[in-house]
XYZ file of C-alpha atoms in Angstrom:
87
model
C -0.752 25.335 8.468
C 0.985 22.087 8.990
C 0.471 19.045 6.444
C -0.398 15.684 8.483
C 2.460 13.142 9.245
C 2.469 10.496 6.521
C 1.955 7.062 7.881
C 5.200 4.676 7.504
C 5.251 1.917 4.883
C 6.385 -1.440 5.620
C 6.357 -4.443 3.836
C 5.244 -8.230 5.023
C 7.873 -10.736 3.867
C 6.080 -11.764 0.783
C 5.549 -7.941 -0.677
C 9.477 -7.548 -0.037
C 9.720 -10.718 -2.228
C 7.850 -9.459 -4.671
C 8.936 -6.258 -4.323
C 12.686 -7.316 -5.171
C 11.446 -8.588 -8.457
C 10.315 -5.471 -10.316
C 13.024 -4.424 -12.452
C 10.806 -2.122 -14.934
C 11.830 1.267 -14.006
C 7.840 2.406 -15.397
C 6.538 -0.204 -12.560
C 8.949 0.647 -9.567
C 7.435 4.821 -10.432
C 4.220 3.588 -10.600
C 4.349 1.504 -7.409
C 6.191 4.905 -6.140
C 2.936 6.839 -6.849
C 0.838 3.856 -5.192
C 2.493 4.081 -1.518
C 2.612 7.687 -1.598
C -1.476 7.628 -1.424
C -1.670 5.473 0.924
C 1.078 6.949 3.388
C -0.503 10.123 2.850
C -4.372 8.502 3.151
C -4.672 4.634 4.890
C -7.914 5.063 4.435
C -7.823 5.707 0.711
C -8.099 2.069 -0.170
C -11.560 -0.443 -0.193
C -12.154 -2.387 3.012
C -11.826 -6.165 1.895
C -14.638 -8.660 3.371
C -13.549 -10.613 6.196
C -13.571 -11.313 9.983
C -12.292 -9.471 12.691
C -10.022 -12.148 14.392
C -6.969 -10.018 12.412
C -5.887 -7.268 10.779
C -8.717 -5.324 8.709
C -7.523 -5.895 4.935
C -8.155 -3.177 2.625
C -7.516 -2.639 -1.317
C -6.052 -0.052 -2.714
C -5.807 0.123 -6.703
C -4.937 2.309 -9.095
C -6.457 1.963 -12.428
C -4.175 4.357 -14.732
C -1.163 2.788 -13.001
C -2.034 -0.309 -13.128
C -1.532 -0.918 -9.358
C -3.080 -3.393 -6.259
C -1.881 -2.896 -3.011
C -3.408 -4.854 -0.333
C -2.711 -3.946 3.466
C -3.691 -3.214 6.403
C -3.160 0.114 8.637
C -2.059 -0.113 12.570
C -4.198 1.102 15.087
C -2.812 4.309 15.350
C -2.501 4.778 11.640
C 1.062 5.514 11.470
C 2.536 2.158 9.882
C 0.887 0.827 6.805
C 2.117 -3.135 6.249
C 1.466 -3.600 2.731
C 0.650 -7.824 2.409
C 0.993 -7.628 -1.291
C 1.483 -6.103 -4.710
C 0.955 -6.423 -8.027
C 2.410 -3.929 -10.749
């Protein structure tokens, strides 16, 4: 049985921003765990209201981590552009 392909993460210029300024070694693992879920599942975070003129937003956060992730998924579901995080 094979395991499905896991979806590519990218990052928009303003999550690489933020991105380069966690230093916590606790927050960089839990931000770990965070894009693992949503490589494996795109669909594992909440649609966020909006219009259709762009990208579908959704919301992915993790409670016991303490992480929000919002992005959106291409079309074919193999890149996920995360827009922005907070650890």
């Amino acid at each position: 049985m094979t395991r499905p392909r896991r979806a590519r993460i990218v990052f928009s210029d303003s999550a690489a921003k933020q991105l380069e300024n966690i230093t916590s070694e606790a927050e960089i693992h839990a931000l770990d765990r965070a894009l693992v879920v949503v490589s494996v599942d795109p669909d594992a975070g909440e649609p966020l209201p909006g219009d259709s003129t762009g990208p579908r937003l959704r919301q992915y956060v993790d409670d016991v981590e303490r992480v929000r992730l919002l992005y959106w998924v291409t079309a074919l579901k193999t890149v996920v552009v995360v827009a922005f995080i907070e650890v």
